[in-house]
PDB file of C-alpha atoms in Angstrom:
ATOM      1  CA  UNK A   1      -7.564  34.846  19.902  1.00  0.00           C
ATOM      2  CA  UNK A   2      -8.807  37.383  22.436  1.00  0.00           C
ATOM      3  CA  UNK A   3     -11.406  36.581  25.132  1.00  0.00           C
ATOM      4  CA  UNK A   4     -14.204  38.388  23.282  1.00  0.00           C
ATOM      5  CA  UNK A   5     -13.815  36.192  20.195  1.00  0.00           C
ATOM      6  CA  UNK A   6     -13.560  33.056  22.316  1.00  0.00           C
ATOM      7  CA  UNK A   7     -16.802  33.947  24.096  1.00  0.00           C
ATOM      8  CA  UNK A   8     -18.520  34.524  20.762  1.00  0.00           C
ATOM      9  CA  UNK A   9     -17.175  31.221  19.421  1.00  0.00           C
ATOM     10  CA  UNK A  10     -18.348  29.336  22.508  1.00  0.00           C
ATOM     11  CA  UNK A  11     -21.797  30.906  22.119  1.00  0.00           C
ATOM     12  CA  UNK A  12     -21.964  29.704  18.504  1.00  0.00           C
ATOM     13  CA  UNK A  13     -20.834  26.194  19.460  1.00  0.00           C
ATOM     14  CA  UNK A  14     -23.341  26.064  22.329  1.00  0.00           C
ATOM     15  CA  UNK A  15     -26.180  27.225  20.069  1.00  0.00           C
ATOM     16  CA  UNK A  16     -25.325  24.639  17.415  1.00  0.00           C
ATOM     17  CA  UNK A  17     -25.143  21.888  20.052  1.00  0.00           C
ATOM     18  CA  UNK A  18     -28.533  22.854  21.511  1.00  0.00           C
ATOM     19  CA  UNK A  19     -30.081  22.926  18.024  1.00  0.00           C
ATOM     20  CA  UNK A  20     -28.661  19.495  17.197  1.00  0.00           C
ATOM     21  CA  UNK A  21     -29.954  18.152  20.504  1.00  0.00           C
ATOM     22  CA  UNK A  22     -33.475  19.460  19.809  1.00  0.00           C
ATOM     23  CA  UNK A  23     -33.526  17.999  16.292  1.00  0.00           C
ATOM     24  CA  UNK A  24     -32.144  14.649  17.381  1.00  0.00           C
ATOM     25  CA  UNK A  25     -34.664  14.294  20.213  1.00  0.00           C
ATOM     26  CA  UNK A  26     -37.479  15.289  17.827  1.00  0.00           C
ATOM     27  CA  UNK A  27     -36.363  12.718  15.237  1.00  0.00           C
ATOM     28  CA  UNK A  28     -36.022   9.977  17.842  1.00  0.00           C
ATOM     29  CA  UNK A  29     -39.460  10.663  19.378  1.00  0.00           C
ATOM     30  CA  UNK A  30     -41.102  10.782  15.921  1.00  0.00           C
ATOM     31  CA  UNK A  31     -39.331   7.553  14.988  1.00  0.00           C
ATOM     32  CA  UNK A  32     -40.620   5.759  18.085  1.00  0.00           C
ATOM     33  CA  UNK A  33     -44.155   7.181  18.142  1.00  0.00           C
ATOM     34  CA  UNK A  34     -44.946   6.579  14.466  1.00  0.00           C
ATOM     35  CA  UNK A  35     -42.948   3.350  14.091  1.00  0.00           C
ATOM     36  CA  UNK A  36     -40.980   4.701  11.146  1.00  0.00           C
ATOM     37  CA  UNK A  37     -38.647   2.309   9.323  1.00  0.00           C
ATOM     38  CA  UNK A  38     -35.615   4.305   8.316  1.00  0.00           C
ATOM     39  CA  UNK A  39     -32.731   3.460  10.558  1.00  0.00           C
ATOM     40  CA  UNK A  40     -31.587  -0.078  11.063  1.00  0.00           C
ATOM     41  CA  UNK A  41     -30.450  -1.800  14.219  1.00  0.00           C
ATOM     42  CA  UNK A  42     -28.833  -0.165  17.245  1.00  0.00           C
ATOM     43  CA  UNK A  43     -30.407   3.268  16.681  1.00  0.00           C
ATOM     44  CA  UNK A  44     -31.056   3.474  20.439  1.00  0.00           C
ATOM     45  CA  UNK A  45     -27.393   2.971  21.304  1.00  0.00           C
ATOM     46  CA  UNK A  46     -26.426   5.482  18.623  1.00  0.00           C
ATOM     47  CA  UNK A  47     -28.967   7.941  20.005  1.00  0.00           C
ATOM     48  CA  UNK A  48     -27.629   7.823  23.554  1.00  0.00           C
ATOM     49  CA  UNK A  49     -24.027   7.984  22.354  1.00  0.00           C
ATOM     50  CA  UNK A  50     -24.863  11.065  20.286  1.00  0.00           C
ATOM     51  CA  UNK A  51     -26.649  12.655  23.243  1.00  0.00           C
ATOM     52  CA  UNK A  52     -23.567  12.188  25.409  1.00  0.00           C
ATOM     53  CA  UNK A  53     -21.371  13.725  22.709  1.00  0.00           C
ATOM     54  CA  UNK A  54     -23.684  16.719  22.252  1.00  0.00           C
ATOM     55  CA  UNK A  55     -23.950  17.289  26.012  1.00  0.00           C
ATOM     56  CA  UNK A  56     -20.166  17.130  26.305  1.00  0.00           C
ATOM     57  CA  UNK A  57     -19.881  19.742  23.542  1.00  0.00           C
ATOM     58  CA  UNK A  58     -22.450  21.959  25.259  1.00  0.00           C
ATOM     59  CA  UNK A  59     -20.727  21.602  28.633  1.00  0.00           C
ATOM     60  CA  UNK A  60     -17.343  22.462  27.132  1.00  0.00           C
ATOM     61  CA  UNK A  61     -18.783  25.534  25.402  1.00  0.00           C
ATOM     62  CA  UNK A  62     -20.456  26.631  28.652  1.00  0.00           C
ATOM     63  CA  UNK A  63     -17.270  26.299  30.693  1.00  0.00           C
ATOM     64  CA  UNK A  64     -15.317  28.206  28.044  1.00  0.00           C
ATOM     65  CA  UNK A  65     -17.960  30.909  27.930  1.00  0.00           C
ATOM     66  CA  UNK A  66     -18.059  31.356  31.706  1.00  0.00           C
ATOM     67  CA  UNK A  67     -14.278  31.378  32.097  1.00  0.00           C
ATOM     68  CA  UNK A  68     -13.604  33.995  29.438  1.00  0.00           C
ATOM     69  CA  UNK A  69     -16.553  36.146  30.459  1.00  0.00           C
ATOM     70  CA  UNK A  70     -15.148  36.257  33.982  1.00  0.00           C
ATOM     71  CA  UNK A  71     -11.747  37.111  32.538  1.00  0.00           C
ATOM     72  CA  UNK A  72     -13.182  39.973  30.524  1.00  0.00           C
ATOM     73  CA  UNK A  73     -15.081  41.298  33.500  1.00  0.00           C
ATOM     74  CA  UNK A  74     -12.008  41.095  35.696  1.00  0.00           C
ATOM     75  CA  UNK A  75      -9.955  42.953  33.100  1.00  0.00           C
ATOM     76  CA  UNK A  76     -12.754  45.521  32.629  1.00  0.00           C
ATOM     77  CA  UNK A  77     -12.796  44.977  28.891  1.00  0.00           C
ATOM     78  CA  UNK A  78     -16.401  43.982  28.697  1.00  0.00           C
ATOM     79  CA  UNK A  79     -17.458  47.058  26.719  1.00  0.00           C
ATOM     80  CA  UNK A  80     -19.153  45.287  23.820  1.00  0.00           C
ATOM     81  CA  UNK A  81     -21.745  47.166  21.846  1.00  0.00           C
ATOM     82  CA  UNK A  82     -25.171  45.688  22.349  1.00  0.00           C
ATOM     83  CA  UNK A  83     -26.899  45.245  19.016  1.00  0.00           C
ATOM     84  CA  UNK A  84     -29.574  42.597  19.471  1.00  0.00           C
ATOM     85  CA  UNK A  85     -30.387  42.290  15.780  1.00  0.00           C
ATOM     86  CA  UNK A  86     -33.990  41.391  16.586  1.00  0.00           C
ATOM     87  CA  UNK A  87     -34.965  40.943  12.932  1.00  0.00           C
ATOM     88  CA  UNK A  88     -32.335  38.264  12.376  1.00  0.00           C
ATOM     89  CA  UNK A  89     -33.358  36.507  15.612  1.00  0.00           C
ATOM     90  CA  UNK A  90     -36.999  36.400  14.553  1.00  0.00           C
ATOM     91  CA  UNK A  91     -36.094  34.936  11.148  1.00  0.00           C
ATOM     92  CA  UNK A  92     -33.960  32.266  12.772  1.00  0.00           C
ATOM     93  CA  UNK A  93     -36.772  31.453  15.194  1.00  0.00           C
ATOM     94  CA  UNK A  94     -39.279  31.018  12.368  1.00  0.00           C
ATOM     95  CA  UNK A  95     -36.820  28.927  10.373  1.00  0.00           C
ATOM     96  CA  UNK A  96     -36.356  26.654  13.395  1.00  0.00           C
ATOM     97  CA  UNK A  97     -40.103  26.302  13.969  1.00  0.00           C
ATOM     98  CA  UNK A  98     -40.929  25.628  10.324  1.00  0.00           C
ATOM     99  CA  UNK A  99     -38.113  23.120   9.948  1.00  0.00           C
ATOM    100  CA  UNK A 100     -39.765  20.583  12.280  1.00  0.00           C
ATOM    101  CA  UNK A 101     -42.707  19.792   9.946  1.00  0.00           C
ATOM    102  CA  UNK A 102     -40.200  19.521   7.096  1.00  0.00           C
ATOM    103  CA  UNK A 103     -38.058  17.063   9.060  1.00  0.00           C
ATOM    104  CA  UNK A 104     -41.149  15.038  10.018  1.00  0.00           C
ATOM    105  CA  UNK A 105     -42.260  14.978   6.379  1.00  0.00           C
ATOM    106  CA  UNK A 106     -38.837  13.731   5.301  1.00  0.00           C
ATOM    107  CA  UNK A 107     -39.022  10.964   7.915  1.00  0.00           C
ATOM    108  CA  UNK A 108     -42.407   9.809   6.615  1.00  0.00           C
ATOM    109  CA  UNK A 109     -41.150   9.998   3.026  1.00  0.00           C
ATOM    110  CA  UNK A 110     -38.137   7.872   3.947  1.00  0.00           C
ATOM    111  CA  UNK A 111     -40.411   5.359   5.691  1.00  0.00           C
ATOM    112  CA  UNK A 112     -42.645   5.135   2.611  1.00  0.00           C
ATOM    113  CA  UNK A 113     -39.699   4.680   0.242  1.00  0.00           C
ATOM    114  CA  UNK A 114     -38.232   2.019   2.535  1.00  0.00           C
ATOM    115  CA  UNK A 115     -41.485   0.023   2.465  1.00  0.00           C
ATOM    116  CA  UNK A 116     -41.861   0.452  -1.295  1.00  0.00           C
ATOM    117  CA  UNK A 117     -38.332  -0.782  -1.902  1.00  0.00           C
ATOM    118  CA  UNK A 118     -38.828  -3.724   0.454  1.00  0.00           C
ATOM    119  CA  UNK A 119     -42.076  -4.701  -1.278  1.00  0.00           C
ATOM    120  CA  UNK A 120     -40.397  -4.804  -4.698  1.00  0.00           C
ATOM    121  CA  UNK A 121     -37.487  -6.790  -3.291  1.00  0.00           C
ATOM    122  CA  UNK A 122     -39.723  -9.370  -1.604  1.00  0.00           C
ATOM    123  CA  UNK A 123     -41.938  -9.838  -4.668  1.00  0.00           C
ATOM    124  CA  UNK A 124     -38.894 -10.370  -6.889  1.00  0.00           C
ATOM    125  CA  UNK A 125     -37.421 -12.842  -4.396  1.00  0.00           C
ATOM    126  CA  UNK A 126     -40.732 -14.727  -4.094  1.00  0.00           C
ATOM    127  CA  UNK A 127     -41.101 -15.011  -7.873  1.00  0.00           C
ATOM    128  CA  UNK A 128     -37.518 -16.198  -8.159  1.00  0.00           C
ATOM    129  CA  UNK A 129     -38.011 -18.872  -5.492  1.00  0.00           C
ATOM    130  CA  UNK A 130     -41.214 -20.165  -7.104  1.00  0.00           C
ATOM    131  CA  UNK A 131     -39.756 -20.189 -10.635  1.00  0.00           C
ATOM    132  CA  UNK A 132     -36.573 -21.947  -9.525  1.00  0.00           C
ATOM    133  CA  UNK A 133     -38.476 -24.580  -7.553  1.00  0.00           C
ATOM    134  CA  UNK A 134     -41.516 -25.262  -9.722  1.00  0.00           C
ATOM    135  CA  UNK A 135     -41.527 -29.006  -9.020  1.00  0.00           C
ATOM    136  CA  UNK A 136     -41.453 -28.435  -5.273  1.00  0.00           C
ATOM    137  CA  UNK A 137     -44.186 -25.810  -5.615  1.00  0.00           C
ATOM    138  CA  UNK A 138     -46.343 -28.387  -7.411  1.00  0.00           C
ATOM    139  CA  UNK A 139     -45.937 -30.715  -4.423  1.00  0.00           C
ATOM    140  CA  UNK A 140     -47.109 -27.921  -2.125  1.00  0.00           C
ATOM    141  CA  UNK A 141     -50.177 -27.140  -4.216  1.00  0.00           C
ATOM    142  CA  UNK A 142     -51.327 -30.778  -4.126  1.00  0.00           C
ATOM    143  CA  UNK A 143     -52.622 -30.359  -0.588  1.00  0.00           C
ATOM    144  CA  UNK A 144     -53.675 -33.437   1.334  1.00  0.00           C
ATOM    145  CA  UNK A 145     -53.971 -33.470   5.093  1.00  0.00           C
ATOM    146  CA  UNK A 146     -51.796 -36.463   5.867  1.00  0.00           C
ATOM    147  CA  UNK A 147     -48.381 -37.111   7.385  1.00  0.00           C
ATOM    148  CA  UNK A 148     -46.681 -37.579   4.038  1.00  0.00           C
ATOM    149  CA  UNK A 149     -47.738 -34.189   2.629  1.00  0.00           C
ATOM    150  CA  UNK A 150     -47.104 -32.353   5.913  1.00  0.00           C
ATOM    151  CA  UNK A 151     -43.613 -33.849   6.249  1.00  0.00           C
ATOM    152  CA  UNK A 152     -42.690 -33.102   2.624  1.00  0.00           C
ATOM    153  CA  UNK A 153     -44.047 -29.567   2.955  1.00  0.00           C
ATOM    154  CA  UNK A 154     -42.013 -28.903   6.095  1.00  0.00           C
ATOM    155  CA  UNK A 155     -38.855 -30.125   4.356  1.00  0.00           C
ATOM    156  CA  UNK A 156     -39.505 -28.048   1.220  1.00  0.00           C
ATOM    157  CA  UNK A 157     -40.274 -24.888   3.190  1.00  0.00           C
ATOM    158  CA  UNK A 158     -37.154 -25.388   5.277  1.00  0.00           C
ATOM    159  CA  UNK A 159     -35.137 -25.595   2.070  1.00  0.00           C
ATOM    160  CA  UNK A 160     -36.811 -22.534   0.536  1.00  0.00           C
ATOM    161  CA  UNK A 161     -36.402 -20.419   3.667  1.00  0.00           C
ATOM    162  CA  UNK A 162     -32.664 -21.117   3.615  1.00  0.00           C
ATOM    163  CA  UNK A 163     -32.427 -20.312  -0.092  1.00  0.00           C
ATOM    164  CA  UNK A 164     -33.237 -16.613   0.270  1.00  0.00           C
ATOM    165  CA  UNK A 165     -32.150 -14.576   3.295  1.00  0.00           C
ATOM    166  CA  UNK A 166     -35.145 -12.269   2.827  1.00  0.00           C
ATOM    167  CA  UNK A 167     -37.517 -15.028   3.942  1.00  0.00           C
ATOM    168  CA  UNK A 168     -36.595 -16.644   7.265  1.00  0.00           C
ATOM    169  CA  UNK A 169     -40.221 -17.849   7.658  1.00  0.00           C
ATOM    170  CA  UNK A 170     -42.353 -19.336   4.866  1.00  0.00           C
ATOM    171  CA  UNK A 171     -45.880 -20.673   5.411  1.00  0.00           C
ATOM    172  CA  UNK A 172     -48.235 -22.500   3.055  1.00  0.00           C
ATOM    173  CA  UNK A 173     -51.860 -21.486   3.679  1.00  0.00           C
ATOM    174  CA  UNK A 174     -54.759 -23.663   2.515  1.00  0.00           C
ATOM    175  CA  UNK A 175     -58.528 -23.690   3.190  1.00  0.00           C
ATOM    176  CA  UNK A 176     -60.063 -26.538   5.178  1.00  0.00           C
ATOM    177  CA  UNK A 177     -62.705 -27.167   7.831  1.00  0.00           C
ATOM    178  CA  UNK A 178     -62.801 -28.204  11.476  1.00  0.00           C
ATOM    179  CA  UNK A 179     -66.088 -29.381  13.045  1.00  0.00           C
ATOM    180  CA  UNK A 180     -67.988 -28.044  10.025  1.00  0.00           C
ATOM    181  CA  UNK A 181     -66.414 -24.610  10.491  1.00  0.00           C
ATOM    182  CA  UNK A 182     -64.340 -23.154   7.706  1.00  0.00           C
ATOM    183  CA  UNK A 183     -60.728 -22.498   8.721  1.00  0.00           C
ATOM    184  CA  UNK A 184     -57.396 -21.633   7.195  1.00  0.00           C
ATOM    185  CA  UNK A 185     -54.500 -23.957   7.894  1.00  0.00           C
ATOM    186  CA  UNK A 186     -50.875 -22.878   7.869  1.00  0.00           C
ATOM    187  CA  UNK A 187     -47.934 -25.218   7.386  1.00  0.00           C
ATOM    188  CA  UNK A 188     -44.391 -24.037   7.967  1.00  0.00           C
ATOM    189  CA  UNK A 189     -40.917 -25.313   8.718  1.00  0.00           C
ATOM    190  CA  UNK A 190     -39.959 -27.297  11.815  1.00  0.00           C
ATOM    191  CA  UNK A 191     -43.482 -28.577  12.530  1.00  0.00           C
ATOM    192  CA  UNK A 192     -42.932 -32.076  13.838  1.00  0.00           C
ATOM    193  CA  UNK A 193     -45.463 -34.811  13.046  1.00  0.00           C
ATOM    194  CA  UNK A 194     -46.102 -37.441  15.712  1.00  0.00           C
ATOM    195  CA  UNK A 195     -45.529 -40.867  14.190  1.00  0.00           C
ATOM    196  CA  UNK A 196     -47.860 -42.604  16.651  1.00  0.00           C
ATOM    197  CA  UNK A 197     -50.876 -40.275  16.326  1.00  0.00           C
ATOM    198  CA  UNK A 198     -52.750 -38.964  13.299  1.00  0.00           C
ATOM    199  CA  UNK A 199     -52.203 -35.239  12.688  1.00  0.00           C
ATOM    200  CA  UNK A 200     -54.844 -32.854  13.980  1.00  0.00           C
ATOM    201  CA  UNK A 201     -56.086 -29.879  11.970  1.00  0.00           C
ATOM    202  CA  UNK A 202     -56.390 -27.886  15.195  1.00  0.00           C
ATOM    203  CA  UNK A 203     -52.583 -27.880  15.390  1.00  0.00           C
ATOM    204  CA  UNK A 204     -52.253 -26.086  12.069  1.00  0.00           C
ATOM    205  CA  UNK A 205     -54.989 -23.447  12.245  1.00  0.00           C
ATOM    206  CA  UNK A 206     -53.606 -20.167  10.885  1.00  0.00           C
ATOM    207  CA  UNK A 207     -54.576 -17.183  13.018  1.00  0.00           C
ATOM    208  CA  UNK A 208     -55.480 -14.239  10.792  1.00  0.00           C
ATOM    209  CA  UNK A 209     -57.014 -10.789  10.937  1.00  0.00           C
ATOM    210  CA  UNK A 210     -60.321  -9.882   9.277  1.00  0.00           C
ATOM    211  CA  UNK A 211     -58.517  -8.184   6.375  1.00  0.00           C
ATOM    212  CA  UNK A 212     -56.231 -11.172   5.897  1.00  0.00           C
ATOM    213  CA  UNK A 213     -59.182 -13.616   5.861  1.00  0.00           C
ATOM    214  CA  UNK A 214     -61.047 -11.497   3.338  1.00  0.00           C
ATOM    215  CA  UNK A 215     -57.990 -11.462   1.087  1.00  0.00           C
ATOM    216  CA  UNK A 216     -57.320 -15.206   1.451  1.00  0.00           C
ATOM    217  CA  UNK A 217     -60.926 -16.246   0.819  1.00  0.00           C
ATOM    218  CA  UNK A 218     -60.969 -13.985  -2.220  1.00  0.00           C
ATOM    219  CA  UNK A 219     -58.003 -15.966  -3.542  1.00  0.00           C
ATOM    220  CA  UNK A 220     -59.503 -19.373  -2.755  1.00  0.00           C
ATOM    221  CA  UNK A 221     -63.131 -18.606  -3.686  1.00  0.00           C
ATOM    222  CA  UNK A 222     -62.771 -16.171  -6.563  1.00  0.00           C
ATOM    223  CA  UNK A 223     -59.364 -17.106  -7.929  1.00  0.00           C
ATOM    224  CA  UNK A 224     -57.817 -13.706  -7.252  1.00  0.00           C
ATOM    225  CA  UNK A 225     -54.123 -13.584  -8.069  1.00  0.00           C
ATOM    226  CA  UNK A 226     -53.456 -10.300  -6.304  1.00  0.00           C
ATOM    227  CA  UNK A 227     -50.305 -10.222  -4.204  1.00  0.00           C
ATOM    228  CA  UNK A 228     -50.749  -8.752  -0.726  1.00  0.00           C
ATOM    229  CA  UNK A 229     -47.903  -6.920   1.011  1.00  0.00           C
ATOM    230  CA  UNK A 230     -47.952  -5.420   4.483  1.00  0.00           C
ATOM    231  CA  UNK A 231     -45.395  -3.874   6.802  1.00  0.00           C
ATOM    232  CA  UNK A 232     -45.643  -2.937  10.445  1.00  0.00           C
ATOM    233  CA  UNK A 233     -42.923  -2.262  13.004  1.00  0.00           C
ATOM    234  CA  UNK A 234     -40.274  -3.916  10.881  1.00  0.00           C
ATOM    235  CA  UNK A 235     -42.451  -6.974  10.161  1.00  0.00           C
ATOM    236  CA  UNK A 236     -42.796  -7.489   6.413  1.00  0.00           C
ATOM    237  CA  UNK A 237     -45.384  -9.950   5.105  1.00  0.00           C
ATOM    238  CA  UNK A 238     -46.032 -11.044   1.553  1.00  0.00           C
ATOM    239  CA  UNK A 239     -48.965 -13.235   0.504  1.00  0.00           C
ATOM    240  CA  UNK A 240     -48.213 -14.876  -2.829  1.00  0.00           C
ATOM    241  CA  UNK A 241     -51.010 -16.925  -4.502  1.00  0.00           C
ATOM    242  CA  UNK A 242     -49.885 -19.965  -6.450  1.00  0.00           C
ATOM    243  CA  UNK A 243     -52.188 -21.847  -8.830  1.00  0.00           C
ATOM    244  CA  UNK A 244     -51.491 -25.139 -10.590  1.00  0.00           C
ATOM    245  CA  UNK A 245     -53.831 -27.766 -12.075  1.00  0.00           C
ATOM    246  CA  UNK A 246     -56.902 -25.924 -10.763  1.00  0.00           C
ATOM    247  CA  UNK A 247     -55.528 -26.078  -7.235  1.00  0.00           C
ATOM    248  CA  UNK A 248     -54.693 -23.064  -5.123  1.00  0.00           C
ATOM    249  CA  UNK A 249     -52.446 -22.238  -2.201  1.00  0.00           C
ATOM    250  CA  UNK A 250     -51.117 -19.023  -0.766  1.00  0.00           C
ATOM    251  CA  UNK A 251     -47.451 -18.908   0.163  1.00  0.00           C
ATOM    252  CA  UNK A 252     -46.853 -16.508   3.022  1.00  0.00           C
ATOM    253  CA  UNK A 253     -43.366 -15.017   3.173  1.00  0.00           C
ATOM    254  CA  UNK A 254     -42.431 -13.242   6.380  1.00  0.00           C
ATOM    255  CA  UNK A 255     -39.353 -11.203   7.147  1.00  0.00           C
ATOM    256  CA  UNK A 256     -38.661  -9.366  10.375  1.00  0.00           C
ATOM    257  CA  UNK A 257     -35.987  -6.684  10.294  1.00  0.00           C
ATOM    258  CA  UNK A 258     -34.880  -4.860  13.377  1.00  0.00           C
ATOM    259  CA  UNK A 259     -35.233  -1.117  13.237  1.00  0.00           C
ATOM    260  CA  UNK A 260     -34.208   1.095  16.095  1.00  0.00           C
ATOM    261  CA  UNK A 261     -34.417  -0.461  19.541  1.00  0.00           C
ATOM    262  CA  UNK A 262     -32.339  -3.529  20.521  1.00  0.00           C
TER     263      UNK A 262
END
């Protein structure tokens, strides 16, 4: 292969490497800024490894280009015809510019499909857990703020959380009151009960957002059986109402999946 062809090849390789670098940086920035859930763990390490590989490719192409250009100059064979092909360059420029919104749209589409798929999976898993453990669910729905119920609930939730890998944290949410103020209490696994002191409702108050409280009170006050799903930064939450014998609880399934960093 003569120097002219090698120079042209190195130019092509360098251009491809630069284009890949631009796209990869754009995807990574979009992923971080918008909190998209597409790529699973260790995306950061993969990103930096890819950057090193692309830079190495660019550096190799640059060295090759410089070396063979100098060779051609020294041998006085650098008599290439200059045909800029401006029309082709403009088309490629527009294609590059227009491709970024398309890539961003694909990222958002992938994020949406990921959440949709996760929602279906969690609902199916929740229904399966409840159906397979109906007797235990009936114990949970018979809420009574005492040591016996709290201890049994902690044991049952520990068992259920180990049954399905999609739900490392399960919480039973019930309405109650503290100092004549209405509150929501949350009971989950590994909550120890002091044998020497009576349990305090303050220990079990479930912190919620305004939207979550509106949903939960709609379940408890109006008997809504709507299932609530939410996802944010890899944190998936499913609120699953359970009714039995005119009693109501909401079982909160939570699953955190690492996307990207760490």
